[in-house]
mmCIF file of C-alpha atoms and ligand atoms in Angstrom:
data_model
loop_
_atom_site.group_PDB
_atom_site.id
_atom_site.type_symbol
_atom_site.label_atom_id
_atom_site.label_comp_id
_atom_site.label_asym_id
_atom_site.label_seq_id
_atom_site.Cartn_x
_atom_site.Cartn_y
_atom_site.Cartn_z
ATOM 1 C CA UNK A 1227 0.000 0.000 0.000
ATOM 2 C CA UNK A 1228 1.047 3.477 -0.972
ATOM 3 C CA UNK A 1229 -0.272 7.062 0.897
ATOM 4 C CA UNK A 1230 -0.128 8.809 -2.075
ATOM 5 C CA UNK A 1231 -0.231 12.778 -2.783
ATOM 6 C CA UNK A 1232 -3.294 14.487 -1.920
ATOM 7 C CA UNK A 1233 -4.455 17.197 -4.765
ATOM 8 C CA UNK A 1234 -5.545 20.672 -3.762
ATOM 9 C CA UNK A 1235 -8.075 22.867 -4.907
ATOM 10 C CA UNK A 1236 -7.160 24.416 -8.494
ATOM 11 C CA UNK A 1237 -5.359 20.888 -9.680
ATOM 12 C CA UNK A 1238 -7.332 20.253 -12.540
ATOM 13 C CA UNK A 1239 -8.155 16.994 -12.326
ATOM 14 C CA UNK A 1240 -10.305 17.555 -9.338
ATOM 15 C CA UNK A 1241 -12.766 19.424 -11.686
ATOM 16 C CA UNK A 1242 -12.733 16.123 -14.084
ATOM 17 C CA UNK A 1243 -15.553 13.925 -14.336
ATOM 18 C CA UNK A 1244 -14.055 10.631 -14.173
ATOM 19 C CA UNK A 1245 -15.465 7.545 -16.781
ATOM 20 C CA UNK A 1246 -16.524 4.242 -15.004
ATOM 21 C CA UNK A 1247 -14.583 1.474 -14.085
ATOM 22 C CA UNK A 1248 -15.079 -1.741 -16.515
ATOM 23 C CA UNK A 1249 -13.169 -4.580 -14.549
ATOM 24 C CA UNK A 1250 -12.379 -5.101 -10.898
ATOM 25 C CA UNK A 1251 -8.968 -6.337 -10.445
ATOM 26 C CA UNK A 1252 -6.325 -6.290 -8.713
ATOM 27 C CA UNK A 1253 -5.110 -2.442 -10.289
ATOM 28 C CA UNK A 1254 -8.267 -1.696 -9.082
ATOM 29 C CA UNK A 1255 -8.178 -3.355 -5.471
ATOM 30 C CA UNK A 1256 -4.215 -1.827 -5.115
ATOM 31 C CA UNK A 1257 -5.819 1.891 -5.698
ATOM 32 C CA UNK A 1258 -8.473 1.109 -3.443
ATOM 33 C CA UNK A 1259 -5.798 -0.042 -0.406
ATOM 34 C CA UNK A 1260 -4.146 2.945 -1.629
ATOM 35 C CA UNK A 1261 -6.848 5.239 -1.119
ATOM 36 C CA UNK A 1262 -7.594 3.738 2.317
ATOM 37 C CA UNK A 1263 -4.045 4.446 2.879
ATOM 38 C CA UNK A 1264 -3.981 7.759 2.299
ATOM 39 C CA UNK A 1265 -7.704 8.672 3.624
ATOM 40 C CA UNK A 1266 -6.258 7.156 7.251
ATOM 41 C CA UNK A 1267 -3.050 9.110 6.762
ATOM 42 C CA UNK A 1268 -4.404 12.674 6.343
ATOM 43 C CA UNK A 1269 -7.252 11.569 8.980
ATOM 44 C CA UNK A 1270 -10.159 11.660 6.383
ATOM 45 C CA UNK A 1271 -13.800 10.446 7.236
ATOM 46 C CA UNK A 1272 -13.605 10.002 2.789
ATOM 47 C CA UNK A 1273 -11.209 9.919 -0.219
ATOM 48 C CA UNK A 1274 -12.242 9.878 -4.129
ATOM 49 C CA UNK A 1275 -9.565 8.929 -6.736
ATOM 50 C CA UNK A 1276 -10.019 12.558 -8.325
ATOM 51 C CA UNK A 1277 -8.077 13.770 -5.049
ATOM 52 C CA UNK A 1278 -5.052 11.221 -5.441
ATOM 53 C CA UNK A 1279 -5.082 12.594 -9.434
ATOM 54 C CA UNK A 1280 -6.952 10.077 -11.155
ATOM 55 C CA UNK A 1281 -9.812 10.785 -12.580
ATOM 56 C CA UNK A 1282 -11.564 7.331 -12.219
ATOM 57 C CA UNK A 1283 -15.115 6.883 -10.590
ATOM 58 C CA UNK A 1284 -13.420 4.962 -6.876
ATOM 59 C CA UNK A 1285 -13.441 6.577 -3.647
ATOM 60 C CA UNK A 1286 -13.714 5.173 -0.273
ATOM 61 C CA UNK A 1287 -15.343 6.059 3.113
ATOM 62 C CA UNK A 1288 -14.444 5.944 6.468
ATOM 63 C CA UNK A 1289 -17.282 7.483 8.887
ATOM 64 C CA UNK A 1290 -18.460 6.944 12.189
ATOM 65 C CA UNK A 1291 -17.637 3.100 11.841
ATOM 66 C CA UNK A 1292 -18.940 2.826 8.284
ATOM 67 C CA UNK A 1293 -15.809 1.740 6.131
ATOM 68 C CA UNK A 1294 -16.210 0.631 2.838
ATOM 69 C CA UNK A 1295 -14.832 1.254 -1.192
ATOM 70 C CA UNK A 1296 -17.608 2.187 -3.159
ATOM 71 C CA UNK A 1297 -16.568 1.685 -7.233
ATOM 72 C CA UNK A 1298 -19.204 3.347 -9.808
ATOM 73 C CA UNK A 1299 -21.053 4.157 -7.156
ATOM 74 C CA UNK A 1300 -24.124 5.777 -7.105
ATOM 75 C CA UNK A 1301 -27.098 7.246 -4.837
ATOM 76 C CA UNK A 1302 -30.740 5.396 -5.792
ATOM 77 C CA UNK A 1303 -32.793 7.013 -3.077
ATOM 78 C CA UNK A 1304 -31.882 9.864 -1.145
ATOM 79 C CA UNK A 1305 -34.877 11.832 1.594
ATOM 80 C CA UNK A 1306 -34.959 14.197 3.927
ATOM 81 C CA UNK A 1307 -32.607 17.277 4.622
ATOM 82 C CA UNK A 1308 -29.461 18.050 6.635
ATOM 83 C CA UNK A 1309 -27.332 20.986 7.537
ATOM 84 C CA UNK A 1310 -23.843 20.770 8.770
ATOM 85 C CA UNK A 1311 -20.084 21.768 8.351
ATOM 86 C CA UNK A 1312 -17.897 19.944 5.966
ATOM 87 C CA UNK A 1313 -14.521 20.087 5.096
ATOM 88 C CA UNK A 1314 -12.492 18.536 2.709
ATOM 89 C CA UNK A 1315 -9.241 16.973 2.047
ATOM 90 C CA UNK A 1316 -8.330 18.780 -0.948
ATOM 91 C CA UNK A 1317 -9.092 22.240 0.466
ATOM 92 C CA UNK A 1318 -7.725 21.656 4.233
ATOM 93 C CA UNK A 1319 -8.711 24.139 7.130
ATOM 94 C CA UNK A 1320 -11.747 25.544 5.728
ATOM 95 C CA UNK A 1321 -15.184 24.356 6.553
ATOM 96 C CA UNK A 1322 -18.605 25.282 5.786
ATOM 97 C CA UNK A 1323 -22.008 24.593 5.937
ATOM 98 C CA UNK A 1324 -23.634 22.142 3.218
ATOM 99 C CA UNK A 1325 -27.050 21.433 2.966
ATOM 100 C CA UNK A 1326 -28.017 17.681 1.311
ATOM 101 C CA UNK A 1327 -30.266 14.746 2.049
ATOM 102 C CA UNK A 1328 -30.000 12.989 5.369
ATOM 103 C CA UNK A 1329 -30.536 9.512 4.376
ATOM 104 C CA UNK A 1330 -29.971 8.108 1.226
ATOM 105 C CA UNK A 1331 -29.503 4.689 -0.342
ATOM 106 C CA UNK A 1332 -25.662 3.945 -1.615
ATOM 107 C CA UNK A 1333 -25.508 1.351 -5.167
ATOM 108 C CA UNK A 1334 -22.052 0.626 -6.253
ATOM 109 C CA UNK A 1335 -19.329 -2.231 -6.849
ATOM 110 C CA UNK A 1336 -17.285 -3.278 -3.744
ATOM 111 C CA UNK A 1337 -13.628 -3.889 -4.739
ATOM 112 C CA UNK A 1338 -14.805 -7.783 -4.821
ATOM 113 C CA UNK A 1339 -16.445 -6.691 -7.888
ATOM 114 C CA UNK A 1340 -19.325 -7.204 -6.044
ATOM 115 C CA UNK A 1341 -23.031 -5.119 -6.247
ATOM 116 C CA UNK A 1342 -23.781 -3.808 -3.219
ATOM 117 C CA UNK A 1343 -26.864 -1.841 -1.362
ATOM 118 C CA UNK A 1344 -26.694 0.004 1.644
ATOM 119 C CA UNK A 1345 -28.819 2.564 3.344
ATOM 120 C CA UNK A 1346 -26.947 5.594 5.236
ATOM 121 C CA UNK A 1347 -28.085 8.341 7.743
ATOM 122 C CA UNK A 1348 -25.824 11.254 8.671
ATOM 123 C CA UNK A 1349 -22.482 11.481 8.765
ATOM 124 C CA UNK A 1350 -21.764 8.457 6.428
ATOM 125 C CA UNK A 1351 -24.939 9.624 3.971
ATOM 126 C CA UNK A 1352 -23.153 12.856 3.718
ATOM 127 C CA UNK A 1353 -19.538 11.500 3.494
ATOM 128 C CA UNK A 1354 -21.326 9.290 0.081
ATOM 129 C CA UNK A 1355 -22.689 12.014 -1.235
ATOM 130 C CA UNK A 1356 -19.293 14.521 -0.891
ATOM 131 C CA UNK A 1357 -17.268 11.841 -2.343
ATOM 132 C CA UNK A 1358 -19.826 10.847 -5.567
ATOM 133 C CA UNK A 1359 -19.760 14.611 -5.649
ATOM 134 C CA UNK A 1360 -15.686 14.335 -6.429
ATOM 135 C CA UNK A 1361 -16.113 11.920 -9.124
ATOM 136 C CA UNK A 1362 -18.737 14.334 -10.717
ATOM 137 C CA UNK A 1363 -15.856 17.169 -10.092
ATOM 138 C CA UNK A 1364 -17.999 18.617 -7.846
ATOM 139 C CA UNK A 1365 -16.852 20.229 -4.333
ATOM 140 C CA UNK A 1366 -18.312 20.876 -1.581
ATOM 141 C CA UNK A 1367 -17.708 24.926 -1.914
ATOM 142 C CA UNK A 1368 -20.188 24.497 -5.111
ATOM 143 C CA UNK A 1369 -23.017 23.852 -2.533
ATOM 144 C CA UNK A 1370 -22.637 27.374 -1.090
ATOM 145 C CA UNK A 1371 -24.112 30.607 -2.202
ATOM 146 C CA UNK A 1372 -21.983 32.502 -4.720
ATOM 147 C CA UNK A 1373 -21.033 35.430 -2.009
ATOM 148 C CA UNK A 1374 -19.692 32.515 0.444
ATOM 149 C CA UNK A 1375 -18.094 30.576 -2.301
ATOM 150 C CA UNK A 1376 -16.255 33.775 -3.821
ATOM 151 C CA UNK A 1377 -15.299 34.889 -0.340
ATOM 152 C CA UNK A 1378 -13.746 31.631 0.447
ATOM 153 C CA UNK A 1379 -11.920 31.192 -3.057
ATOM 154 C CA UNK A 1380 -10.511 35.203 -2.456
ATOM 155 C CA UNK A 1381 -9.569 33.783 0.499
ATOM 156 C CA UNK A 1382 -7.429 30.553 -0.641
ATOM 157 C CA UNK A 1383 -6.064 32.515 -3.269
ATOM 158 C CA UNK A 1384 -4.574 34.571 -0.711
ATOM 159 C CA UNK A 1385 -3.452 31.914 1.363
ATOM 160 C CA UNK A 1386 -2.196 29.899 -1.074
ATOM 161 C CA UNK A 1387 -0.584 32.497 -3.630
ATOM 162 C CA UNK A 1388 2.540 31.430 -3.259
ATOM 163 C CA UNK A 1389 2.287 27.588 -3.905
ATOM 164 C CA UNK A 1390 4.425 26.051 -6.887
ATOM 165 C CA UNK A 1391 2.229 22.640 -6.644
ATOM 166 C CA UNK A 1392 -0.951 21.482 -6.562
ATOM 167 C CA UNK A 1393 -0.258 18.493 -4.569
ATOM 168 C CA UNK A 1394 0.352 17.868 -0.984
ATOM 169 C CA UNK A 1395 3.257 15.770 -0.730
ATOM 170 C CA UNK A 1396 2.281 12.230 0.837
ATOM 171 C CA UNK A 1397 1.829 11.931 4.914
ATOM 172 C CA UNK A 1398 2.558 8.852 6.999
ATOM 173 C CA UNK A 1399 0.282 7.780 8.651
ATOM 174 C CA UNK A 1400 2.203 8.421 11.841
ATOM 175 C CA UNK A 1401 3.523 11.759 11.259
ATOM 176 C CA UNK A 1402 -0.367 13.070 10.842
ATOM 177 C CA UNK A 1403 -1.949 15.849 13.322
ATOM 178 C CA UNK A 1404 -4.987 16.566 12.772
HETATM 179 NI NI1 NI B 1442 -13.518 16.223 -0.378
#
């Protein structure tokens, strides 16, 4: 297993819209330990394969005891409405309120190649839908009104002006903080 190098806001490939996956194998179950790798190493409750720079429709989710790899995944049913902050691995230190469903029902491969249903309520519905969001190249700041989401991009701008990459160099898993 490999922690890999987390992509920040403005890499472009966190804006792609990555195509399906066709065959589970073991590629696919290697980027999927991968992922878990890095998700544990930067202390993430979720990780999608756009924010390790491949655009490829894999992410995984680790929330509140809910741990799984979801591959194609895909929301079926999703009801009732929930407000809370969220914060993202590829845009560290700032959070904001998001507004989505509070349950919703999760479709998608495991990385057994296996179909699999399972119905989620808070934390872990709204991890599912942040991370499907990635593989659309959706983030979470496009949830926001357009005054909060320019004030926070004037913001990172700022902040991160003088940056020469878009990637944050791999973390152990040891040497993590927060
Ligand atoms: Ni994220």
């Amino acid at each position: 297993m490999t922690v890999r190098g987390i992509h920040l806001l403005g890499s472009p490939v966190l804006r792609e819209a990555g195509p399906p996956v066709g065959v589970v194998d073991d590629e696919v179950r290697q980027f999927v330990a991968d992922l878990f790798e890095t998700m544990a190493a930067a202390h993430g409750v979720g990780l999608a394969a756009n924010q390790v720079g491949v655009a490829r429709r894999i992410a995984v989710v680790d929330a509140e005891g809910e741990r799984f790899a979801m591959i194609n995944p895909r929301i079926v049913e999703a009801s009732g409405k929930d407000t809370a902050e969220e914060g993202c691995l590829s845009i560290p230190e700032y959070f904001a309120e998001v507004t989505r469903p509070e349950r919703v029902i999760l479709e998608a491969l495991d990385e057994h190649g296996v179909r699999f249903r399972r119905e989620l309520a808070g934390l872990p519905a709204r991890a599912v839908q942040h991370e499907i969001d990635h593989l659309d190249g959706i983030l979470f700041l496009d949830h926001l009104s357009l005054l909060k989401r320019q004030r926070l991009l004037a913001k990172w701008k700022k902040e991160h002006a003088g940056d020469t990459s878009y990637v944050l160099p791999p973390q152990t898993a040891e040497a993590g903080s927060s």
